[in-house]
Amino acid sequence: MLCRDLMAAIKPQKTIREIEQLQKEPTEENWKKALKIIQKGKYYYIYYPSALKGKMSLSSAYAIIYDKSEKPIFKVPILKKTKNSIEGATSYLVGLDINRGMIK
Amino acid sequence: MNEQNLHELEEKSIYIMREARSKFDNLAALWSMGKDSTAMLGIARKAFMGKIPFPVIHIDNGIDFPESYKFRDELAKKWGMKLIVAKSEIREEMSGFSCCGSNKTDALKRIMKEHNFDGLIVSIRRDEHGIRAKERYFSPRDMHFKWDYKNQPEELWNNYSSKEKGASHLRVHPLLDWNEIDIWNFIKKNKIPMNPLYFSKHGYRYRSLGCTHCTVPIKSNAKNIDEIIKELRVTKVEERSGREQDKEKQYVMEKLRSLGYM
């Protein structure tokens, strides 16, 4: 996995309102609104920064969405927030392929 | 890797499946969309005239590969499965141990209780991990889903018990004697659809599949089943070397399994 600093350096090519909303508040409603935009991508790659030693931080984890030329377009969370809990949300990326070009 | 007689392996697995179907009142199978559990469902279709006559459970932590979700939904529809998706709890910060272990086991306990399943088909193989080598074909779990690996039932002359005192359910392991290359030979021979993550792109593929957090790919150029089989014939790398939870010490895995983790 690439380090956090490198991830911060990958800037999205354009800011999309639905994606911004999703990044701020990953509710089911915002995931559904963002779905059409996400499906325009071709690839994804998920990053899991570590919060504490031995633990994974799901709230800090994210997926970068790439276009068909493997250029990064935007990033999305991988969680969905419900009223009382959180759920994993990688199923919203169905239709995209993992970008194995990002594996080091 | 030692390739065994596929016909003999299939015959035994079909026998075990049919025994389980006849002995248990309420049987189900676990499916992770990996090659072993998908092959197991392929064997079930051979055993039961093209049908899968029991519900299929996917324990979903929500962070599986998108390709796995897509494969799940497509194959479940194609094969007419009665699919039950059991969501396991996830927290913003958690260890891999709790995600793979207690959370998934809790989800399994919930679904077993809800549906009153008394038998559960699981696709583990003895060659995958030293702990799994201790398993029986029909393996009881107590009321707390714990596995007493030091006190296991005898399995003499292909007689398997479906009732054990104090057991909440029994796990059925039709693939215990298979090894990795046998699974791929079966998949090839029977044209079983496969998760595309197993095949190489950009010089990487996934040899063993878990969720997006705990699975890492291997370097490989094997783009199809024939190339995978060719690769396995010469590899000296363990199959599950790309799975984070297996990097734990042996006794930790033993503890996980004894607590009910698959």
mmCIF file of C-alpha atoms in Angstrom:
data_model
loop_
_atom_site.group_PDB
_atom_site.id
_atom_site.type_symbol
_atom_site.label_atom_id
_atom_site.label_comp_id
_atom_site.label_asym_id
_atom_site.label_seq_id
_atom_site.Cartn_x
_atom_site.Cartn_y
_atom_site.Cartn_z
ATOM 1 C CA MET A 1 0.000 0.000 0.000
ATOM 2 C CA LEU A 2 1.197 3.586 -0.698
ATOM 3 C CA CYS A 3 1.860 5.910 2.221
ATOM 4 C CA ARG A 4 -0.533 8.579 3.355
ATOM 5 C CA ASP A 5 1.660 11.465 2.116
ATOM 6 C CA LEU A 6 1.655 10.082 -1.376
ATOM 7 C CA MET A 7 -2.106 9.658 -1.224
ATOM 8 C CA ALA A 8 -2.523 13.269 -0.207
ATOM 9 C CA ALA A 9 -0.534 14.229 -3.295
ATOM 10 C CA ILE A 10 -3.053 12.592 -5.621
ATOM 11 C CA LYS A 11 -5.402 15.440 -6.298
ATOM 12 C CA PRO A 12 -8.729 14.804 -8.011
ATOM 13 C CA GLN A 13 -8.973 16.279 -11.458
ATOM 14 C CA LYS A 14 -12.285 17.954 -10.754
ATOM 15 C CA THR A 15 -14.588 18.413 -7.821
ATOM 16 C CA ILE A 16 -18.081 17.014 -8.214
ATOM 17 C CA ARG A 17 -20.873 18.100 -5.893
ATOM 18 C CA GLU A 18 -22.253 14.605 -5.308
ATOM 19 C CA ILE A 19 -18.778 13.281 -4.512
ATOM 20 C CA GLU A 20 -18.092 16.191 -2.165
ATOM 21 C CA GLN A 21 -21.340 15.457 -0.328
ATOM 22 C CA LEU A 22 -20.427 11.798 -0.085
ATOM 23 C CA GLN A 23 -16.984 12.608 1.295
ATOM 24 C CA LYS A 24 -18.515 14.867 3.943
ATOM 25 C CA GLU A 25 -21.388 12.584 4.886
ATOM 26 C CA PRO A 26 -21.338 9.000 3.557
ATOM 27 C CA THR A 27 -24.998 8.247 4.165
ATOM 28 C CA GLU A 28 -26.986 5.811 2.038
ATOM 29 C CA GLU A 29 -28.744 8.699 0.341
ATOM 30 C CA ASN A 30 -25.432 10.331 -0.630
ATOM 31 C CA TRP A 31 -24.020 7.033 -1.851
ATOM 32 C CA LYS A 32 -27.043 6.582 -4.128
ATOM 33 C CA LYS A 33 -26.690 10.114 -5.465
ATOM 34 C CA ALA A 34 -22.979 9.593 -6.136
ATOM 35 C CA LEU A 35 -23.398 6.164 -7.711
ATOM 36 C CA LYS A 36 -23.914 7.387 -11.272
ATOM 37 C CA ILE A 37 -20.735 9.474 -11.060
ATOM 38 C CA ILE A 38 -18.735 6.631 -9.527
ATOM 39 C CA GLN A 39 -19.858 4.249 -12.269
ATOM 40 C CA LYS A 40 -18.328 6.534 -14.887
ATOM 41 C CA GLY A 41 -14.945 5.486 -13.528
ATOM 42 C CA LYS A 42 -13.195 2.339 -14.702
ATOM 43 C CA TYR A 43 -10.868 1.341 -11.858
ATOM 44 C CA TYR A 44 -10.585 1.665 -8.094
ATOM 45 C CA TYR A 45 -7.889 1.131 -5.499
ATOM 46 C CA ILE A 46 -8.523 1.059 -1.747
ATOM 47 C CA TYR A 47 -6.116 2.458 0.843
ATOM 48 C CA TYR A 48 -6.166 1.540 4.535
ATOM 49 C CA PRO A 49 -4.070 3.899 6.668
ATOM 50 C CA SER A 50 -3.315 2.456 10.100
ATOM 51 C CA ALA A 51 -4.745 4.304 13.075
ATOM 52 C CA LEU A 52 -2.895 2.509 15.791
ATOM 53 C CA LYS A 53 -0.367 -0.272 15.609
ATOM 54 C CA GLY A 54 -2.095 -3.480 14.593
ATOM 55 C CA LYS A 55 -5.433 -1.803 13.969
ATOM 56 C CA MET A 56 -7.045 -0.687 10.778
ATOM 57 C CA SER A 57 -8.826 2.627 10.501
ATOM 58 C CA LEU A 58 -11.908 2.247 8.396
ATOM 59 C CA SER A 59 -12.955 5.859 8.823
ATOM 60 C CA SER A 60 -9.630 6.976 7.288
ATOM 61 C CA ALA A 61 -9.730 4.374 4.530
ATOM 62 C CA TYR A 62 -10.763 5.472 1.053
ATOM 63 C CA ALA A 63 -10.927 4.391 -2.541
ATOM 64 C CA ILE A 64 -9.400 6.321 -5.409
ATOM 65 C CA ILE A 65 -11.480 6.076 -8.578
ATOM 66 C CA TYR A 66 -9.566 6.053 -11.863
ATOM 67 C CA ASP A 67 -10.673 6.586 -15.437
ATOM 68 C CA LYS A 68 -9.979 4.145 -18.291
ATOM 69 C CA SER A 69 -6.478 5.597 -18.763
ATOM 70 C CA GLU A 70 -5.787 4.872 -15.067
ATOM 71 C CA LYS A 71 -5.754 8.550 -14.173
ATOM 72 C CA PRO A 72 -7.186 9.318 -10.710
ATOM 73 C CA ILE A 73 -10.494 11.192 -10.858
ATOM 74 C CA PHE A 74 -11.668 11.483 -7.257
ATOM 75 C CA LYS A 75 -11.661 9.655 -3.955
ATOM 76 C CA VAL A 76 -14.564 8.224 -1.990
ATOM 77 C CA PRO A 77 -14.928 6.737 1.500
ATOM 78 C CA ILE A 78 -15.490 3.016 1.888
ATOM 79 C CA LEU A 79 -17.988 3.314 4.709
ATOM 80 C CA LYS A 80 -21.656 4.081 4.923
ATOM 81 C CA LYS A 81 -23.034 5.804 8.005
ATOM 82 C CA THR A 82 -26.451 4.791 9.262
ATOM 83 C CA LYS A 83 -28.313 6.226 12.220
ATOM 84 C CA ASN A 84 -26.588 4.091 14.822
ATOM 85 C CA SER A 85 -23.676 2.419 13.143
ATOM 86 C CA ILE A 86 -21.338 2.237 10.222
ATOM 87 C CA GLU A 87 -21.218 -0.350 7.441
ATOM 88 C CA GLY A 88 -18.675 -1.209 4.820
ATOM 89 C CA ALA A 89 -19.629 0.185 1.417
ATOM 90 C CA THR A 90 -17.291 -1.344 -1.167
ATOM 91 C CA SER A 91 -20.350 -2.884 -2.844
ATOM 92 C CA TYR A 92 -21.067 0.568 -4.287
ATOM 93 C CA LEU A 93 -17.945 0.131 -6.413
ATOM 94 C CA VAL A 94 -19.355 -2.918 -8.232
ATOM 95 C CA GLY A 95 -18.711 -2.563 -11.921
ATOM 96 C CA LEU A 96 -15.227 -1.099 -11.436
ATOM 97 C CA ASP A 97 -12.058 -3.204 -11.571
ATOM 98 C CA ILE A 98 -9.228 -3.050 -9.109
ATOM 99 C CA ASN A 99 -6.329 -1.016 -10.453
ATOM 100 C CA ARG A 100 -3.509 -3.521 -10.180
ATOM 101 C CA GLY A 101 -1.180 -0.972 -11.687
ATOM 102 C CA MET A 102 -1.159 0.669 -8.235
ATOM 103 C CA ILE A 103 0.170 -2.440 -6.483
ATOM 104 C CA LYS A 104 3.814 -2.022 -5.428
ATOM 105 C CA MET B 1 2.172 -29.883 -5.484
ATOM 106 C CA ASN B 2 0.704 -33.393 -5.489
ATOM 107 C CA GLU B 3 -2.230 -33.843 -7.912
ATOM 108 C CA GLN B 4 -4.647 -36.480 -6.703
ATOM 109 C CA ASN B 5 -7.188 -38.617 -8.523
ATOM 110 C CA LEU B 6 -9.972 -36.128 -9.189
ATOM 111 C CA HIS B 7 -12.633 -38.770 -9.728
ATOM 112 C CA GLU B 8 -11.959 -40.325 -6.306
ATOM 113 C CA LEU B 9 -11.992 -36.926 -4.595
ATOM 114 C CA GLU B 10 -15.279 -35.985 -6.265
ATOM 115 C CA GLU B 11 -16.873 -39.324 -5.370
ATOM 116 C CA LYS B 12 -15.994 -38.917 -1.710
ATOM 117 C CA SER B 13 -17.137 -35.276 -1.568
ATOM 118 C CA ILE B 14 -20.425 -36.120 -3.268
ATOM 119 C CA TYR B 15 -20.928 -38.930 -0.748
ATOM 120 C CA ILE B 16 -20.279 -36.549 2.167
ATOM 121 C CA MET B 17 -22.699 -33.959 0.751
ATOM 122 C CA ARG B 18 -25.441 -36.545 0.257
ATOM 123 C CA GLU B 19 -24.870 -37.908 3.763
ATOM 124 C CA ALA B 20 -25.173 -34.387 5.157
ATOM 125 C CA ARG B 21 -28.337 -33.742 3.163
ATOM 126 C CA SER B 22 -29.952 -36.911 4.463
ATOM 127 C CA LYS B 23 -28.827 -36.600 8.095
ATOM 128 C CA PHE B 24 -29.457 -32.936 8.904
ATOM 129 C CA ASP B 25 -32.883 -31.394 9.324
ATOM 130 C CA ASN B 26 -31.741 -27.952 8.278
ATOM 131 C CA LEU B 27 -28.523 -27.756 6.305
ATOM 132 C CA ALA B 28 -26.812 -24.664 4.890
ATOM 133 C CA ALA B 29 -23.468 -23.862 3.228
ATOM 134 C CA LEU B 30 -21.014 -21.012 3.654
ATOM 135 C CA TRP B 31 -19.830 -19.221 0.539
ATOM 136 C CA SER B 32 -17.072 -16.634 0.376
ATOM 137 C CA MET B 33 -17.017 -16.383 -3.452
ATOM 138 C CA GLY B 34 -13.542 -17.911 -3.321
ATOM 139 C CA LYS B 35 -12.446 -20.845 -5.447
ATOM 140 C CA ASP B 36 -12.919 -23.492 -2.746
ATOM 141 C CA SER B 37 -16.454 -22.595 -1.700
ATOM 142 C CA THR B 38 -17.480 -22.047 -5.327
ATOM 143 C CA ALA B 39 -16.035 -25.451 -6.241
ATOM 144 C CA MET B 40 -17.943 -26.892 -3.270
ATOM 145 C CA LEU B 41 -21.186 -25.513 -4.719
ATOM 146 C CA GLY B 42 -20.194 -27.035 -8.063
ATOM 147 C CA ILE B 43 -19.855 -30.400 -6.323
ATOM 148 C CA ALA B 44 -23.259 -29.875 -4.695
ATOM 149 C CA ARG B 45 -24.778 -29.384 -8.147
ATOM 150 C CA LYS B 46 -23.209 -32.661 -9.249
ATOM 151 C CA ALA B 47 -24.506 -34.412 -6.126
ATOM 152 C CA PHE B 48 -28.062 -33.083 -6.456
ATOM 153 C CA MET B 49 -28.928 -33.125 -10.154
ATOM 154 C CA GLY B 50 -27.828 -29.599 -10.985
ATOM 155 C CA LYS B 51 -29.442 -27.973 -7.955
ATOM 156 C CA ILE B 52 -28.152 -26.582 -4.675
ATOM 157 C CA PRO B 53 -30.812 -27.867 -2.276
ATOM 158 C CA PHE B 54 -29.834 -25.791 0.745
ATOM 159 C CA PRO B 55 -29.410 -22.098 1.510
ATOM 160 C CA VAL B 56 -26.040 -20.496 0.850
ATOM 161 C CA ILE B 57 -24.730 -18.007 3.416
ATOM 162 C CA HIS B 58 -22.346 -15.141 2.691
ATOM 163 C CA ILE B 59 -20.919 -13.437 5.805
ATOM 164 C CA ASP B 60 -20.445 -9.896 4.605
ATOM 165 C CA ASN B 61 -18.261 -7.385 6.452
ATOM 166 C CA GLY B 62 -19.046 -4.782 3.811
ATOM 167 C CA ILE B 63 -15.459 -4.365 2.634
ATOM 168 C CA ASP B 64 -15.164 -7.284 0.257
ATOM 169 C CA PHE B 65 -13.818 -6.710 -3.237
ATOM 170 C CA PRO B 66 -16.441 -5.179 -5.579
ATOM 171 C CA GLU B 67 -15.559 -7.950 -8.046
ATOM 172 C CA SER B 68 -16.563 -10.499 -5.381
ATOM 173 C CA TYR B 69 -19.942 -8.836 -4.854
ATOM 174 C CA LYS B 70 -20.574 -8.799 -8.584
ATOM 175 C CA PHE B 71 -19.525 -12.446 -8.925
ATOM 176 C CA ARG B 72 -21.734 -13.376 -5.973
ATOM 177 C CA ASP B 73 -24.880 -11.803 -7.377
ATOM 178 C CA GLU B 74 -24.332 -13.133 -10.908
ATOM 179 C CA LEU B 75 -23.591 -16.706 -9.875
ATOM 180 C CA ALA B 76 -26.349 -16.811 -7.247
ATOM 181 C CA LYS B 77 -28.813 -15.855 -9.972
ATOM 182 C CA LYS B 78 -27.342 -18.228 -12.565
ATOM 183 C CA TRP B 79 -27.349 -21.224 -10.221
ATOM 184 C CA GLY B 80 -30.684 -20.401 -8.581
ATOM 185 C CA MET B 81 -29.209 -20.211 -5.081
ATOM 186 C CA LYS B 82 -31.181 -19.284 -2.036
ATOM 187 C CA LEU B 83 -28.651 -16.697 -0.881
ATOM 188 C CA ILE B 84 -28.592 -15.352 2.673
ATOM 189 C CA VAL B 85 -26.309 -12.373 3.280
ATOM 190 C CA ALA B 86 -25.350 -12.031 6.954
ATOM 191 C CA LYS B 87 -23.776 -8.680 7.741
ATOM 192 C CA SER B 88 -20.991 -8.739 10.301
ATOM 193 C CA GLU B 89 -20.411 -5.767 12.562
ATOM 194 C CA ILE B 90 -17.768 -3.293 11.615
ATOM 195 C CA ARG B 91 -16.299 -0.400 13.617
ATOM 196 C CA GLU B 92 -14.361 2.680 12.600
ATOM 197 C CA GLU B 93 -11.227 1.298 14.210
ATOM 198 C CA MET B 94 -10.724 -2.381 14.747
ATOM 199 C CA SER B 95 -8.114 -5.063 14.585
ATOM 200 C CA GLY B 96 -7.970 -7.613 11.814
ATOM 201 C CA PHE B 97 -8.375 -10.260 14.517
ATOM 202 C CA SER B 98 -11.792 -8.982 15.570
ATOM 203 C CA CYS B 99 -12.926 -8.308 11.997
ATOM 204 C CA CYS B 100 -12.020 -11.781 10.718
ATOM 205 C CA GLY B 101 -12.696 -13.570 13.979
ATOM 206 C CA SER B 102 -15.298 -12.552 16.498
ATOM 207 C CA ASN B 103 -17.358 -10.258 14.270
ATOM 208 C CA LYS B 104 -17.796 -12.815 11.510
ATOM 209 C CA THR B 105 -18.434 -15.570 14.038
ATOM 210 C CA ASP B 106 -21.063 -13.418 15.757
ATOM 211 C CA ALA B 107 -22.784 -12.851 12.422
ATOM 212 C CA LEU B 108 -22.693 -16.582 11.753
ATOM 213 C CA LYS B 109 -24.127 -17.376 15.202
ATOM 214 C CA ARG B 110 -26.952 -14.934 14.596
ATOM 215 C CA ILE B 111 -27.890 -16.391 11.231
ATOM 216 C CA MET B 112 -27.611 -20.001 12.430
ATOM 217 C CA LYS B 113 -29.962 -19.230 15.325
ATOM 218 C CA GLU B 114 -32.373 -17.224 13.184
ATOM 219 C CA HIS B 115 -32.763 -20.046 10.663
ATOM 220 C CA ASN B 116 -32.202 -22.910 13.091
ATOM 221 C CA PHE B 117 -29.548 -24.558 10.949
ATOM 222 C CA ASP B 118 -28.147 -27.767 12.437
ATOM 223 C CA GLY B 119 -25.548 -28.521 9.755
ATOM 224 C CA LEU B 120 -23.173 -26.148 7.980
ATOM 225 C CA ILE B 121 -21.063 -27.039 4.928
ATOM 226 C CA VAL B 122 -17.698 -25.266 5.035
ATOM 227 C CA SER B 123 -15.041 -25.515 2.346
ATOM 228 C CA ILE B 124 -11.840 -25.787 4.347
ATOM 229 C CA ARG B 125 -9.023 -28.084 3.276
ATOM 230 C CA ARG B 126 -6.479 -29.811 5.481
ATOM 231 C CA ASP B 127 -3.520 -28.591 3.423
ATOM 232 C CA GLU B 128 -4.387 -24.885 3.900
ATOM 233 C CA HIS B 129 -3.236 -24.522 7.459
ATOM 234 C CA GLY B 130 -1.928 -26.765 10.225
ATOM 235 C CA ILE B 131 -4.976 -26.072 12.377
ATOM 236 C CA ARG B 132 -7.378 -27.176 9.679
ATOM 237 C CA ALA B 133 -5.485 -30.430 9.329
ATOM 238 C CA LYS B 134 -7.007 -31.488 12.650
ATOM 239 C CA GLU B 135 -10.575 -31.270 11.360
ATOM 240 C CA ARG B 136 -13.062 -34.098 10.810
ATOM 241 C CA TYR B 137 -15.530 -34.458 7.912
ATOM 242 C CA PHE B 138 -18.416 -33.935 10.356
ATOM 243 C CA SER B 139 -17.172 -31.723 13.134
ATOM 244 C CA PRO B 140 -19.326 -30.664 16.118
ATOM 245 C CA ARG B 141 -19.471 -27.174 17.574
ATOM 246 C CA ASP B 142 -20.802 -26.611 21.085
ATOM 247 C CA MET B 143 -23.488 -24.150 22.176
ATOM 248 C CA HIS B 144 -20.933 -21.323 22.078
ATOM 249 C CA PHE B 145 -19.673 -22.377 18.641
ATOM 250 C CA LYS B 146 -16.455 -23.586 20.194
ATOM 251 C CA TRP B 147 -14.494 -26.445 18.671
ATOM 252 C CA ASP B 148 -12.973 -28.988 21.028
ATOM 253 C CA TYR B 149 -10.160 -30.083 18.726
ATOM 254 C CA LYS B 150 -8.723 -32.341 21.393
ATOM 255 C CA ASN B 151 -11.925 -34.350 21.701
ATOM 256 C CA GLN B 152 -13.234 -35.129 18.231
ATOM 257 C CA PRO B 153 -15.636 -37.857 17.094
ATOM 258 C CA GLU B 154 -14.263 -40.947 15.429
ATOM 259 C CA GLU B 155 -15.071 -41.386 11.765
ATOM 260 C CA LEU B 156 -14.755 -45.065 11.017
ATOM 261 C CA TRP B 157 -15.627 -46.762 7.722
ATOM 262 C CA ASN B 158 -17.295 -43.659 6.246
ATOM 263 C CA ASN B 159 -19.808 -43.456 9.092
ATOM 264 C CA TYR B 160 -20.427 -39.882 10.137
ATOM 265 C CA SER B 161 -22.458 -38.700 13.053
ATOM 266 C CA SER B 162 -24.877 -35.831 12.632
ATOM 267 C CA LYS B 163 -25.788 -35.714 16.317
ATOM 268 C CA GLU B 164 -23.250 -35.075 19.014
ATOM 269 C CA LYS B 165 -24.108 -34.486 22.672
ATOM 270 C CA GLY B 166 -23.948 -30.799 23.510
ATOM 271 C CA ALA B 167 -23.449 -29.708 19.896
ATOM 272 C CA SER B 168 -25.309 -26.659 18.570
ATOM 273 C CA HIS B 169 -24.528 -27.754 15.023
ATOM 274 C CA LEU B 170 -22.022 -29.751 13.024
ATOM 275 C CA ARG B 171 -19.681 -28.444 10.373
ATOM 276 C CA VAL B 172 -19.451 -30.578 7.242
ATOM 277 C CA HIS B 173 -16.135 -30.476 5.379
ATOM 278 C CA PRO B 174 -16.423 -32.177 1.984
ATOM 279 C CA LEU B 175 -13.122 -30.735 0.680
ATOM 280 C CA LEU B 176 -10.827 -31.801 3.516
ATOM 281 C CA ASP B 177 -8.722 -34.145 1.364
ATOM 282 C CA TRP B 178 -8.401 -31.799 -1.604
ATOM 283 C CA ASN B 179 -5.415 -29.614 -2.234
ATOM 284 C CA GLU B 180 -5.196 -26.349 -4.130
ATOM 285 C CA ILE B 181 -4.293 -27.830 -7.494
ATOM 286 C CA ASP B 182 -7.120 -30.390 -7.231
ATOM 287 C CA ILE B 183 -9.575 -27.519 -6.809
ATOM 288 C CA TRP B 184 -8.294 -25.844 -9.972
ATOM 289 C CA ASN B 185 -8.359 -29.129 -11.902
ATOM 290 C CA PHE B 186 -11.997 -29.567 -10.843
ATOM 291 C CA ILE B 187 -12.856 -25.998 -11.824
ATOM 292 C CA LYS B 188 -11.244 -26.504 -15.230
ATOM 293 C CA LYS B 189 -12.864 -29.900 -15.879
ATOM 294 C CA ASN B 190 -16.344 -28.706 -14.906
ATOM 295 C CA LYS B 191 -16.084 -25.168 -16.310
ATOM 296 C CA ILE B 192 -16.984 -23.599 -12.967
ATOM 297 C CA PRO B 193 -17.261 -19.786 -13.188
ATOM 298 C CA MET B 194 -14.539 -18.044 -11.175
ATOM 299 C CA ASN B 195 -13.954 -14.741 -9.454
ATOM 300 C CA PRO B 196 -11.849 -12.693 -11.954
ATOM 301 C CA LEU B 197 -9.469 -11.623 -9.165
ATOM 302 C CA TYR B 198 -7.762 -15.012 -9.416
ATOM 303 C CA PHE B 199 -6.425 -14.178 -12.866
ATOM 304 C CA SER B 200 -3.417 -11.999 -13.506
ATOM 305 C CA LYS B 201 -3.512 -8.400 -14.692
ATOM 306 C CA HIS B 202 -0.546 -6.049 -14.591
ATOM 307 C CA GLY B 203 1.569 -8.952 -13.295
ATOM 308 C CA TYR B 204 -0.502 -9.559 -10.149
ATOM 309 C CA ARG B 205 -3.294 -11.890 -9.148
ATOM 310 C CA TYR B 206 -4.977 -13.027 -5.945
ATOM 311 C CA ARG B 207 -4.171 -16.579 -4.978
ATOM 312 C CA SER B 208 -6.332 -16.660 -1.831
ATOM 313 C CA LEU B 209 -9.268 -14.299 -1.409
ATOM 314 C CA GLY B 210 -10.471 -12.505 1.685
ATOM 315 C CA CYS B 211 -11.706 -8.940 2.043
ATOM 316 C CA THR B 212 -10.009 -5.814 0.685
ATOM 317 C CA HIS B 213 -8.201 -5.190 3.951
ATOM 318 C CA CYS B 214 -6.682 -8.580 4.686
ATOM 319 C CA THR B 215 -5.816 -9.827 1.218
ATOM 320 C CA VAL B 216 -2.697 -9.007 -0.751
ATOM 321 C CA PRO B 217 -1.973 -10.131 -4.306
ATOM 322 C CA ILE B 218 0.938 -12.208 -5.495
ATOM 323 C CA LYS B 219 3.235 -11.596 -8.435
ATOM 324 C CA SER B 220 2.051 -13.856 -11.189
ATOM 325 C CA ASN B 221 1.463 -13.866 -14.932
ATOM 326 C CA ALA B 222 -1.132 -16.650 -14.821
ATOM 327 C CA LYS B 223 -4.020 -15.226 -16.839
ATOM 328 C CA ASN B 224 -6.192 -18.328 -17.059
ATOM 329 C CA ILE B 225 -6.797 -21.645 -15.310
ATOM 330 C CA ASP B 226 -4.248 -23.599 -17.358
ATOM 331 C CA GLU B 227 -1.553 -21.095 -16.456
ATOM 332 C CA ILE B 228 -2.565 -21.172 -12.793
ATOM 333 C CA ILE B 229 -2.290 -24.972 -12.733
ATOM 334 C CA LYS B 230 1.098 -24.785 -14.446
ATOM 335 C CA GLU B 231 2.239 -22.216 -11.862
ATOM 336 C CA LEU B 232 1.028 -24.312 -8.935
ATOM 337 C CA ARG B 233 2.965 -27.335 -10.158
ATOM 338 C CA VAL B 234 6.232 -25.525 -9.495
ATOM 339 C CA THR B 235 5.454 -23.039 -6.723
ATOM 340 C CA LYS B 236 7.061 -23.339 -3.311
ATOM 341 C CA VAL B 237 5.037 -20.494 -1.776
ATOM 342 C CA GLU B 238 2.176 -21.268 0.605
ATOM 343 C CA GLU B 239 -1.306 -20.583 -0.709
ATOM 344 C CA ARG B 240 -2.399 -18.337 2.173
ATOM 345 C CA SER B 241 0.790 -16.305 2.385
ATOM 346 C CA GLY B 242 -1.253 -13.351 1.122
ATOM 347 C CA ARG B 243 -3.775 -13.463 3.970
ATOM 348 C CA GLU B 244 -3.093 -11.175 6.913
ATOM 349 C CA GLN B 245 -4.830 -13.212 9.590
ATOM 350 C CA ASP B 246 -2.662 -16.215 8.788
ATOM 351 C CA LYS B 247 0.440 -14.245 9.606
ATOM 352 C CA GLU B 248 -0.581 -14.486 13.224
ATOM 353 C CA LYS B 249 1.158 -17.093 15.281
ATOM 354 C CA GLN B 250 -0.066 -20.655 14.899
ATOM 355 C CA TYR B 251 -1.639 -20.699 18.378
ATOM 356 C CA VAL B 252 -3.665 -17.578 17.589
ATOM 357 C CA MET B 253 -5.206 -19.290 14.562
ATOM 358 C CA GLU B 254 -5.878 -22.326 16.742
ATOM 359 C CA LYS B 255 -7.623 -20.078 19.241
ATOM 360 C CA LEU B 256 -9.683 -18.421 16.516
ATOM 361 C CA ARG B 257 -10.856 -21.757 15.156
ATOM 362 C CA SER B 258 -11.626 -23.126 18.600
ATOM 363 C CA LEU B 259 -13.813 -20.054 19.212
ATOM 364 C CA GLY B 260 -15.850 -20.832 16.138
ATOM 365 C CA TYR B 261 -14.042 -18.866 13.451
ATOM 366 C CA MET B 262 -13.866 -20.640 10.126
#
